Amino acid sequence: MIGLIVASAAIALGLLAWDNPMPITDEGFWLIAQLRMKNLVVIAIVALCQAFATVAFQTVTNNRIITPSIMGFESLYVAIQTGAMYFFGVTAIVDLKGLVPFTVQLLLMVGLSLALYGWLLSGRYGNIAIMLLIGVVIGGGLGSIATFMQRTLTPSEFDVLAARLFGSVSNSDSSYLPVSIPLCLFACAAIYLSSARLNVLALGRETTSNLGLGHRFEMMKILFFVSILMAVSVSMIGPMIFLGFLVAMLAYQFSDTYDHKYVLPMAALLGFVVLGGAYFIMKNLFYAEGVVSIIIEVIGGGAFLFVIMRKGRL
C-alpha cells in the first residue's frame, strides 16, 4: 500500500508538472497546474467510484468475475447519448453537457437501478441471481436499440457520437464536480464504514442470517451506494467497463486478505495508479488520451488471464 501511495503521488505530480514550461518556483507553474487539476480530480473520483462499487458489488453478489456494469449502467448511458443524437441531431450532444443534464442522467440511472433492486429483491422470493439475469437482458436490449439508431446516423454524426461513447477523461466537465464529489465521498464513506458488515455478507445468506445480520436489508443498502457510484462514474466520463474488475482483482491479490477494511483502499489506490498512469502515458507520450479505456481493457484482460493461469484462482 505504501508503494501504491508513492506511485499515486508520482503520477499526480507528473500530471501537474509534465511539459509545464514554467519552473516550479514560479507563480505561472501553479496557474498551469491549476488548469490541469480538473482532470486529476476526475481521475481520482472515477478511481474511487469504480473500485468501491466493484468490490462491494462482488461481495453482495458473492461472485468475483462480474462488475456493476452487468446491471446496464453503460448501456443506459449509450442509449441516452445515441437517442439524443438520433432524435435531435449533433447539437443535442452539446446540450447534454452541463450540470442540469448531468444531474438528470444521474437521477435516471439511480432511479432505474433502485426500482430494479426493489422489485426483484423485495418480497418472499427475492433472488439476486434473477436480478443479475434481468440486468443483463435490460442492458442487451438497450444496447440493441442504441445500435439500431447508430446505423441510421450519417458518418459525420456517428464520428461525433463515437467520441462520447468511449470512456475518456475529456468527456467530463468541471461543472459536474460540485455534484459528483459530495456523492462520491458520501457513498464511499458509507461503504467503507460498512466494511465489517461486508465481511459478514461475503459468507453468504444463511451464515449472515445466523450471525444476526439482516441479509436483504444490508444487501439493498450496499446496492444503493453502488448505484450512486456507478452513475457518477459513467455520467462523468462514459463507459469504463473493465477498470473496476481489474482493480478489484488486483486488490485481492496485493492485499491477500478478505477484510474489506484493507481491500477497499487498496482497490482505490490501484484504480488511481492504473487510470492515472494510463492517462499520463497516452496523453504525454502518444498524444492519444481518448483511447485510455481501450488500453485499460487490453491490459486488464491480459492481467486477468495471467492471474488465472499463474495462480488458478481469483
PDB file of N, CA, C and O in Angstrom, residues 135-201:
ATOM      1  N   GLY A 135     -30.820  -7.786 -15.332  1.00  0.00           N
ATOM      2  CA  GLY A 135     -29.914  -6.690 -15.661  1.00  0.00           C
ATOM      3  C   GLY A 135     -29.203  -6.921 -16.981  1.00  0.00           C
ATOM      4  O   GLY A 135     -29.044  -5.993 -17.796  1.00  0.00           O
ATOM      5  N   VAL A 136     -28.768  -8.154 -17.218  1.00  0.00           N
ATOM      6  CA  VAL A 136     -28.119  -8.492 -18.490  1.00  0.00           C
ATOM      7  C   VAL A 136     -29.086  -8.300 -19.657  1.00  0.00           C
ATOM      8  O   VAL A 136     -28.730  -7.744 -20.705  1.00  0.00           O
ATOM      9  N   VAL A 137     -30.332  -8.758 -19.482  1.00  0.00           N
ATOM     10  CA  VAL A 137     -31.334  -8.632 -20.548  1.00  0.00           C
ATOM     11  C   VAL A 137     -31.631  -7.166 -20.854  1.00  0.00           C
ATOM     12  O   VAL A 137     -31.700  -6.750 -22.019  1.00  0.00           O
ATOM     13  N   ILE A 138     -31.808  -6.356 -19.794  1.00  0.00           N
ATOM     14  CA  ILE A 138     -32.086  -4.932 -19.998  1.00  0.00           C
ATOM     15  C   ILE A 138     -30.911  -4.254 -20.683  1.00  0.00           C
ATOM     16  O   ILE A 138     -31.086  -3.461 -21.615  1.00  0.00           O
ATOM     17  N   GLY A 139     -29.689  -4.562 -20.217  1.00  0.00           N
ATOM     18  CA  GLY A 139     -28.509  -3.975 -20.855  1.00  0.00           C
ATOM     19  C   GLY A 139     -28.391  -4.368 -22.306  1.00  0.00           C
ATOM     20  O   GLY A 139     -28.070  -3.535 -23.172  1.00  0.00           O
ATOM     21  N   GLY A 140     -28.647  -5.651 -22.607  1.00  0.00           N
ATOM     22  CA  GLY A 140     -28.593  -6.094 -24.001  1.00  0.00           C
ATOM     23  C   GLY A 140     -29.662  -5.427 -24.854  1.00  0.00           C
ATOM     24  O   GLY A 140     -29.411  -5.054 -26.011  1.00  0.00           O
ATOM     25  N   GLY A 141     -30.869  -5.253 -24.288  1.00  0.00           N
ATOM     26  CA  GLY A 141     -31.935  -4.595 -25.044  1.00  0.00           C
ATOM     27  C   GLY A 141     -31.619  -3.142 -25.343  1.00  0.00           C
ATOM     28  O   GLY A 141     -31.807  -2.666 -26.474  1.00  0.00           O
ATOM     29  N   LEU A 142     -31.114  -2.422 -24.337  1.00  0.00           N
ATOM     30  CA  LEU A 142     -30.732  -1.026 -24.562  1.00  0.00           C
ATOM     31  C   LEU A 142     -29.605  -0.928 -25.576  1.00  0.00           C
ATOM     32  O   LEU A 142     -29.583  -0.021 -26.424  1.00  0.00           O
ATOM     33  N   GLY A 143     -28.644  -1.867 -25.498  1.00  0.00           N
ATOM     34  CA  GLY A 143     -27.555  -1.863 -26.464  1.00  0.00           C
ATOM     35  C   GLY A 143     -28.035  -2.104 -27.875  1.00  0.00           C
ATOM     36  O   GLY A 143     -27.543  -1.471 -28.830  1.00  0.00           O
ATOM     37  N   SER A 144     -29.006  -3.006 -28.056  1.00  0.00           N
ATOM     38  CA  SER A 144     -29.544  -3.286 -29.389  1.00  0.00           C
ATOM     39  C   SER A 144     -30.292  -2.081 -29.955  1.00  0.00           C
ATOM     40  O   SER A 144     -30.159  -1.751 -31.141  1.00  0.00           O
ATOM     41  N   ILE A 145     -31.070  -1.398 -29.102  1.00  0.00           N
ATOM     42  CA  ILE A 145     -31.782  -0.203 -29.554  1.00  0.00           C
ATOM     43  C   ILE A 145     -30.789   0.888 -29.972  1.00  0.00           C
ATOM     44  O   ILE A 145     -30.953   1.542 -31.000  1.00  0.00           O
ATOM     45  N   ALA A 146     -29.731   1.065 -29.157  1.00  0.00           N
ATOM     46  CA  ALA A 146     -28.716   2.072 -29.483  1.00  0.00           C
ATOM     47  C   ALA A 146     -28.009   1.725 -30.785  1.00  0.00           C
ATOM     48  O   ALA A 146     -27.739   2.609 -31.624  1.00  0.00           O
ATOM     49  N   THR A 147     -27.705   0.443 -30.994  1.00  0.00           N
ATOM     50  CA  THR A 147     -27.039   0.026 -32.233  1.00  0.00           C
ATOM     51  C   THR A 147     -27.923   0.304 -33.442  1.00  0.00           C
ATOM     52  O   THR A 147     -27.432   0.760 -34.499  1.00  0.00           O
ATOM     53  N   PHE A 148     -29.219   0.034 -33.318  1.00  0.00           N
ATOM     54  CA  PHE A 148     -30.142   0.308 -34.427  1.00  0.00           C
ATOM     55  C   PHE A 148     -30.143   1.796 -34.778  1.00  0.00           C
ATOM     56  O   PHE A 148     -30.079   2.173 -35.954  1.00  0.00           O
ATOM     57  N   MET A 149     -30.210   2.655 -33.753  1.00  0.00           N
ATOM     58  CA  MET A 149     -30.215   4.096 -34.022  1.00  0.00           C
ATOM     59  C   MET A 149     -28.890   4.559 -34.608  1.00  0.00           C
ATOM     60  O   MET A 149     -28.856   5.444 -35.483  1.00  0.00           O
ATOM     61  N   GLN A 150     -27.787   3.977 -34.167  1.00  0.00           N
ATOM     62  CA  GLN A 150     -26.474   4.369 -34.684  1.00  0.00           C
ATOM     63  C   GLN A 150     -26.338   4.069 -36.168  1.00  0.00           C
ATOM     64  O   GLN A 150     -25.674   4.795 -36.901  1.00  0.00           O
ATOM     65  N   ARG A 151     -26.956   2.987 -36.634  1.00  0.00           N
ATOM     66  CA  ARG A 151     -26.841   2.601 -38.038  1.00  0.00           C
ATOM     67  C   ARG A 151     -27.586   3.556 -38.963  1.00  0.00           C
ATOM     68  O   ARG A 151     -27.352   3.552 -40.180  1.00  0.00           O
ATOM     69  N   THR A 152     -28.494   4.348 -38.411  1.00  0.00           N
ATOM     70  CA  THR A 152     -29.235   5.305 -39.236  1.00  0.00           C
ATOM     71  C   THR A 152     -28.579   6.689 -39.267  1.00  0.00           C
ATOM     72  O   THR A 152     -29.055   7.569 -39.989  1.00  0.00           O
ATOM     73  N   LEU A 153     -27.505   6.871 -38.496  1.00  0.00           N
ATOM     74  CA  LEU A 153     -26.834   8.170 -38.456  1.00  0.00           C
ATOM     75  C   LEU A 153     -25.927   8.344 -39.661  1.00  0.00           C
ATOM     76  O   LEU A 153     -25.462   7.376 -40.269  1.00  0.00           O
ATOM     77  N   THR A 154     -25.673   9.582 -40.002  1.00  0.00           N
ATOM     78  CA  THR A 154     -24.699   9.870 -41.057  1.00  0.00           C
ATOM     79  C   THR A 154     -23.291   9.618 -40.518  1.00  0.00           C
ATOM     80  O   THR A 154     -23.077   9.621 -39.305  1.00  0.00           O
ATOM     81  N   PRO A 155     -22.305   9.407 -41.405  1.00  0.00           N
ATOM     82  CA  PRO A 155     -20.933   9.169 -40.919  1.00  0.00           C
ATOM     83  C   PRO A 155     -20.403  10.282 -40.022  1.00  0.00           C
ATOM     84  O   PRO A 155     -19.718  10.016 -39.036  1.00  0.00           O
ATOM     85  N   SER A 156     -20.708  11.536 -40.348  1.00  0.00           N
ATOM     86  CA  SER A 156     -20.212  12.640 -39.516  1.00  0.00           C
ATOM     87  C   SER A 156     -20.868  12.634 -38.139  1.00  0.00           C
ATOM     88  O   SER A 156     -20.213  12.873 -37.118  1.00  0.00           O
ATOM     89  N   GLU A 157     -22.170  12.341 -38.087  1.00  0.00           N
ATOM     90  CA  GLU A 157     -22.850  12.265 -36.798  1.00  0.00           C
ATOM     91  C   GLU A 157     -22.316  11.096 -35.967  1.00  0.00           C
ATOM     92  O   GLU A 157     -22.138  11.217 -34.751  1.00  0.00           O
ATOM     93  N   PHE A 158     -22.059   9.979 -36.630  1.00  0.00           N
ATOM     94  CA  PHE A 158     -21.552   8.815 -35.905  1.00  0.00           C
ATOM     95  C   PHE A 158     -20.160   9.089 -35.335  1.00  0.00           C
ATOM     96  O   PHE A 158     -19.844   8.628 -34.237  1.00  0.00           O
ATOM     97  N   ASP A 159     -19.334   9.827 -36.059  1.00  0.00           N
ATOM     98  CA  ASP A 159     -17.996  10.164 -35.553  1.00  0.00           C
ATOM     99  C   ASP A 159     -18.086  10.991 -34.278  1.00  0.00           C
ATOM    100  O   ASP A 159     -17.342  10.765 -33.314  1.00  0.00           O
ATOM    101  N   VAL A 160     -18.997  11.965 -34.269  1.00  0.00           N
ATOM    102  CA  VAL A 160     -19.173  12.798 -33.077  1.00  0.00           C
ATOM    103  C   VAL A 160     -19.682  11.958 -31.911  1.00  0.00           C
ATOM    104  O   VAL A 160     -19.218  12.082 -30.770  1.00  0.00           O
ATOM    105  N   LEU A 161     -20.632  11.075 -32.195  1.00  0.00           N
ATOM    106  CA  LEU A 161     -21.199  10.233 -31.148  1.00  0.00           C
ATOM    107  C   LEU A 161     -20.160   9.257 -30.606  1.00  0.00           C
ATOM    108  O   LEU A 161     -20.074   9.031 -29.392  1.00  0.00           O
ATOM    109  N   ALA A 162     -19.356   8.655 -31.487  1.00  0.00           N
ATOM    110  CA  ALA A 162     -18.375   7.657 -31.061  1.00  0.00           C
ATOM    111  C   ALA A 162     -17.379   8.237 -30.069  1.00  0.00           C
ATOM    112  O   ALA A 162     -16.918   7.541 -29.157  1.00  0.00           O
ATOM    113  N   ALA A 163     -17.050   9.525 -30.236  1.00  0.00           N
ATOM    114  CA  ALA A 163     -16.108  10.157 -29.315  1.00  0.00           C
ATOM    115  C   ALA A 163     -16.680  10.241 -27.900  1.00  0.00           C
ATOM    116  O   ALA A 163     -15.931  10.226 -26.916  1.00  0.00           O
ATOM    117  N   ARG A 164     -18.013  10.285 -27.775  1.00  0.00           N
ATOM    118  CA  ARG A 164     -18.652  10.351 -26.453  1.00  0.00           C
ATOM    119  C   ARG A 164     -18.880   8.980 -25.848  1.00  0.00           C
ATOM    120  O   ARG A 164     -19.077   8.868 -24.635  1.00  0.00           O
ATOM    121  N   LEU A 165     -18.874   7.947 -26.681  1.00  0.00           N
ATOM    122  CA  LEU A 165     -19.197   6.613 -26.189  1.00  0.00           C
ATOM    123  C   LEU A 165     -17.986   5.852 -25.682  1.00  0.00           C
ATOM    124  O   LEU A 165     -18.126   4.768 -25.126  1.00  0.00           O
ATOM    125  N   PHE A 166     -16.773   6.390 -25.906  1.00  0.00           N
ATOM    126  CA  PHE A 166     -15.574   5.817 -25.308  1.00  0.00           C
ATOM    127  C   PHE A 166     -15.345   6.479 -23.955  1.00  0.00           C
ATOM    128  O   PHE A 166     -15.503   7.696 -23.809  1.00  0.00           O
ATOM    129  N   GLY A 167     -14.980   5.664 -22.961  1.00  0.00           N
ATOM    130  CA  GLY A 167     -14.647   6.237 -21.669  1.00  0.00           C
ATOM    131  C   GLY A 167     -13.412   7.110 -21.781  1.00  0.00           C
ATOM    132  O   GLY A 167     -12.344   6.639 -22.152  1.00  0.00           O
ATOM    133  N   SER A 168     -13.564   8.391 -21.495  1.00  0.00           N
ATOM    134  CA  SER A 168     -12.452   9.329 -21.643  1.00  0.00           C
ATOM    135  C   SER A 168     -12.586  10.445 -20.625  1.00  0.00           C
ATOM    136  O   SER A 168     -13.692  10.947 -20.372  1.00  0.00           O
ATOM    137  N   VAL A 169     -11.447  10.839 -20.046  1.00  0.00           N
ATOM    138  CA  VAL A 169     -11.434  11.934 -19.081  1.00  0.00           C
ATOM    139  C   VAL A 169     -11.884  13.232 -19.738  1.00  0.00           C
ATOM    140  O   VAL A 169     -12.468  14.103 -19.088  1.00  0.00           O
ATOM    141  N   SER A 170     -11.637  13.360 -21.027  1.00  0.00           N
ATOM    142  CA  SER A 170     -12.023  14.589 -21.741  1.00  0.00           C
ATOM    143  C   SER A 170     -13.532  14.747 -21.844  1.00  0.00           C
ATOM    144  O   SER A 170     -14.022  15.825 -22.177  1.00  0.00           O
ATOM    145  N   ASN A 171     -14.310  13.680 -21.586  1.00  0.00           N
ATOM    146  CA  ASN A 171     -15.770  13.786 -21.618  1.00  0.00           C
ATOM    147  C   ASN A 171     -16.321  14.538 -20.410  1.00  0.00           C
ATOM    148  O   ASN A 171     -17.478  14.953 -20.421  1.00  0.00           O
ATOM    149  N   SER A 172     -15.520  14.700 -19.368  1.00  0.00           N
ATOM    150  CA  SER A 172     -16.000  15.323 -18.142  1.00  0.00           C
ATOM    151  C   SER A 172     -16.028  16.843 -18.276  1.00  0.00           C
ATOM    152  O   SER A 172     -15.423  17.422 -19.176  1.00  0.00           O
ATOM    153  N   ASP A 173     -16.735  17.469 -17.357  1.00  0.00           N
ATOM    154  CA  ASP A 173     -16.878  18.917 -17.332  1.00  0.00           C
ATOM    155  C   ASP A 173     -16.690  19.375 -15.887  1.00  0.00           C
ATOM    156  O   ASP A 173     -17.168  18.724 -14.951  1.00  0.00           O
ATOM    157  N   SER A 174     -15.983  20.487 -15.700  1.00  0.00           N
ATOM    158  CA  SER A 174     -15.742  20.973 -14.339  1.00  0.00           C
ATOM    159  C   SER A 174     -17.030  21.325 -13.606  1.00  0.00           C
ATOM    160  O   SER A 174     -17.071  21.322 -12.376  1.00  0.00           O
ATOM    161  N   SER A 175     -18.106  21.600 -14.349  1.00  0.00           N
ATOM    162  CA  SER A 175     -19.376  21.926 -13.702  1.00  0.00           C
ATOM    163  C   SER A 175     -19.996  20.708 -13.018  1.00  0.00           C
ATOM    164  O   SER A 175     -20.896  20.852 -12.187  1.00  0.00           O
ATOM    165  N   TYR A 176     -19.524  19.479 -13.369  1.00  0.00           N
ATOM    166  CA  TYR A 176     -20.046  18.278 -12.730  1.00  0.00           C
ATOM    167  C   TYR A 176     -19.537  18.113 -11.294  1.00  0.00           C
ATOM    168  O   TYR A 176     -20.164  17.440 -10.485  1.00  0.00           O
ATOM    169  N   LEU A 177     -18.392  18.697 -11.000  1.00  0.00           N
ATOM    170  CA  LEU A 177     -17.698  18.402  -9.744  1.00  0.00           C
ATOM    171  C   LEU A 177     -18.491  18.770  -8.488  1.00  0.00           C
ATOM    172  O   LEU A 177     -18.440  18.026  -7.505  1.00  0.00           O
ATOM    173  N   PRO A 178     -19.217  19.908  -8.429  1.00  0.00           N
ATOM    174  CA  PRO A 178     -19.965  20.211  -7.198  1.00  0.00           C
ATOM    175  C   PRO A 178     -21.004  19.158  -6.829  1.00  0.00           C
ATOM    176  O   PRO A 178     -21.383  19.055  -5.661  1.00  0.00           O
ATOM    177  N   VAL A 179     -21.471  18.380  -7.808  1.00  0.00           N
ATOM    178  CA  VAL A 179     -22.427  17.312  -7.519  1.00  0.00           C
ATOM    179  C   VAL A 179     -21.716  15.981  -7.330  1.00  0.00           C
ATOM    180  O   VAL A 179     -22.020  15.223  -6.395  1.00  0.00           O
ATOM    181  N   SER A 180     -20.753  15.689  -8.197  1.00  0.00           N
ATOM    182  CA  SER A 180     -20.128  14.365  -8.189  1.00  0.00           C
ATOM    183  C   SER A 180     -19.223  14.146  -6.977  1.00  0.00           C
ATOM    184  O   SER A 180     -19.183  13.039  -6.420  1.00  0.00           O
ATOM    185  N   ILE A 181     -18.494  15.168  -6.540  1.00  0.00           N
ATOM    186  CA  ILE A 181     -17.580  14.989  -5.405  1.00  0.00           C
ATOM    187  C   ILE A 181     -18.329  14.634  -4.121  1.00  0.00           C
ATOM    188  O   ILE A 181     -17.990  13.644  -3.447  1.00  0.00           O
ATOM    189  N   PRO A 182     -19.369  15.387  -3.711  1.00  0.00           N
ATOM    190  CA  PRO A 182     -20.088  15.001  -2.479  1.00  0.00           C
ATOM    191  C   PRO A 182     -20.739  13.623  -2.582  1.00  0.00           C
ATOM    192  O   PRO A 182     -20.704  12.849  -1.618  1.00  0.00           O
ATOM    193  N   LEU A 183     -21.318  13.300  -3.742  1.00  0.00           N
ATOM    194  CA  LEU A 183     -21.954  11.991  -3.892  1.00  0.00           C
ATOM    195  C   LEU A 183     -20.936  10.864  -3.783  1.00  0.00           C
ATOM    196  O   LEU A 183     -21.171   9.850  -3.120  1.00  0.00           O
ATOM    197  N   CYS A 184     -19.784  11.051  -4.435  1.00  0.00           N
ATOM    198  CA  CYS A 184     -18.728  10.034  -4.403  1.00  0.00           C
ATOM    199  C   CYS A 184     -18.219   9.825  -2.971  1.00  0.00           C
ATOM    200  O   CYS A 184     -18.117   8.686  -2.499  1.00  0.00           O
ATOM    201  N   LEU A 185     -17.909  10.913  -2.289  1.00  0.00           N
ATOM    202  CA  LEU A 185     -17.379  10.801  -0.928  1.00  0.00           C
ATOM    203  C   LEU A 185     -18.414  10.204   0.025  1.00  0.00           C
ATOM    204  O   LEU A 185     -18.077   9.390   0.898  1.00  0.00           O
ATOM    205  N   PHE A 186     -19.665  10.597  -0.137  1.00  0.00           N
ATOM    206  CA  PHE A 186     -20.727  10.071   0.727  1.00  0.00           C
ATOM    207  C   PHE A 186     -20.873   8.555   0.554  1.00  0.00           C
ATOM    208  O   PHE A 186     -20.896   7.797   1.540  1.00  0.00           O
ATOM    209  N   ALA A 187     -20.966   8.096  -0.691  1.00  0.00           N
ATOM    210  CA  ALA A 187     -21.163   6.674  -0.947  1.00  0.00           C
ATOM    211  C   ALA A 187     -19.933   5.858  -0.551  1.00  0.00           C
ATOM    212  O   ALA A 187     -20.060   4.774   0.030  1.00  0.00           O
ATOM    213  N   CYS A 188     -18.739   6.363  -0.851  1.00  0.00           N
ATOM    214  CA  CYS A 188     -17.513   5.637  -0.489  1.00  0.00           C
ATOM    215  C   CYS A 188     -17.364   5.536   1.032  1.00  0.00           C
ATOM    216  O   CYS A 188     -16.985   4.483   1.556  1.00  0.00           O
ATOM    217  N   ALA A 189     -17.663   6.636   1.741  1.00  0.00           N
ATOM    218  CA  ALA A 189     -17.576   6.610   3.195  1.00  0.00           C
ATOM    219  C   ALA A 189     -18.584   5.624   3.775  1.00  0.00           C
ATOM    220  O   ALA A 189     -18.275   4.869   4.714  1.00  0.00           O
ATOM    221  N   ALA A 190     -19.795   5.598   3.224  1.00  0.00           N
ATOM    222  CA  ALA A 190     -20.816   4.677   3.726  1.00  0.00           C
ATOM    223  C   ALA A 190     -20.403   3.227   3.510  1.00  0.00           C
ATOM    224  O   ALA A 190     -20.602   2.373   4.389  1.00  0.00           O
ATOM    225  N   ILE A 191     -19.816   2.931   2.350  1.00  0.00           N
ATOM    226  CA  ILE A 191     -19.380   1.555   2.079  1.00  0.00           C
ATOM    227  C   ILE A 191     -18.207   1.186   2.978  1.00  0.00           C
ATOM    228  O   ILE A 191     -18.152   0.070   3.529  1.00  0.00           O
ATOM    229  N   TYR A 192     -17.258   2.113   3.166  1.00  0.00           N
ATOM    230  CA  TYR A 192     -16.099   1.783   3.994  1.00  0.00           C
ATOM    231  C   TYR A 192     -16.504   1.574   5.455  1.00  0.00           C
ATOM    232  O   TYR A 192     -15.979   0.689   6.130  1.00  0.00           O
ATOM    233  N   LEU A 193     -17.448   2.371   5.939  1.00  0.00           N
ATOM    234  CA  LEU A 193     -17.916   2.194   7.312  1.00  0.00           C
ATOM    235  C   LEU A 193     -18.692   0.881   7.487  1.00  0.00           C
ATOM    236  O   LEU A 193     -18.890   0.430   8.617  1.00  0.00           O
ATOM    237  N   SER A 194     -19.113   0.309   6.363  1.00  0.00           N
ATOM    238  CA  SER A 194     -19.804  -0.984   6.403  1.00  0.00           C
ATOM    239  C   SER A 194     -18.855  -2.140   6.126  1.00  0.00           C
ATOM    240  O   SER A 194     -19.310  -3.243   5.787  1.00  0.00           O
ATOM    241  N   SER A 195     -17.543  -1.920   6.270  1.00  0.00           N
ATOM    242  CA  SER A 195     -16.563  -2.965   5.952  1.00  0.00           C
ATOM    243  C   SER A 195     -16.802  -4.239   6.761  1.00  0.00           C
ATOM    244  O   SER A 195     -16.752  -5.355   6.220  1.00  0.00           O
ATOM    245  N   ALA A 196     -17.063  -4.090   8.044  1.00  0.00           N
ATOM    246  CA  ALA A 196     -17.289  -5.276   8.880  1.00  0.00           C
ATOM    247  C   ALA A 196     -18.537  -6.033   8.435  1.00  0.00           C
ATOM    248  O   ALA A 196     -18.551  -7.274   8.412  1.00  0.00           O
ATOM    249  N   ARG A 197     -19.582  -5.298   8.054  1.00  0.00           N
ATOM    250  CA  ARG A 197     -20.799  -5.947   7.584  1.00  0.00           C
ATOM    251  C   ARG A 197     -20.576  -6.613   6.221  1.00  0.00           C
ATOM    252  O   ARG A 197     -21.152  -7.678   5.947  1.00  0.00           O
ATOM    253  N   LEU A 198     -19.742  -6.010   5.392  1.00  0.00           N
ATOM    254  CA  LEU A 198     -19.407  -6.640   4.111  1.00  0.00           C
ATOM    255  C   LEU A 198     -18.651  -7.942   4.331  1.00  0.00           C
ATOM    256  O   LEU A 198     -18.839  -8.911   3.578  1.00  0.00           O
ATOM    257  N   ASN A 199     -17.793  -7.973   5.344  1.00  0.00           N
ATOM    258  CA  ASN A 199     -17.087  -9.209   5.659  1.00  0.00           C
ATOM    259  C   ASN A 199     -18.067 -10.331   6.000  1.00  0.00           C
ATOM    260  O   ASN A 199     -17.860 -11.489   5.640  1.00  0.00           O
ATOM    261  N   VAL A 200     -19.141  -9.974   6.696  1.00  0.00           N
ATOM    262  CA  VAL A 200     -20.153 -10.973   7.050  1.00  0.00           C
ATOM    263  C   VAL A 200     -20.988 -11.352   5.827  1.00  0.00           C
ATOM    264  O   VAL A 200     -21.286 -12.527   5.597  1.00  0.00           O
ATOM    265  N   LEU A 201     -21.359 -10.350   5.003  1.00  0.00           N
ATOM    266  CA  LEU A 201     -22.145 -10.632   3.796  1.00  0.00           C
ATOM    267  C   LEU A 201     -21.414 -11.583   2.860  1.00  0.00           C
ATOM    268  O   LEU A 201     -22.037 -12.373   2.145  1.00  0.00           O
TER     269      LEU A 201
END
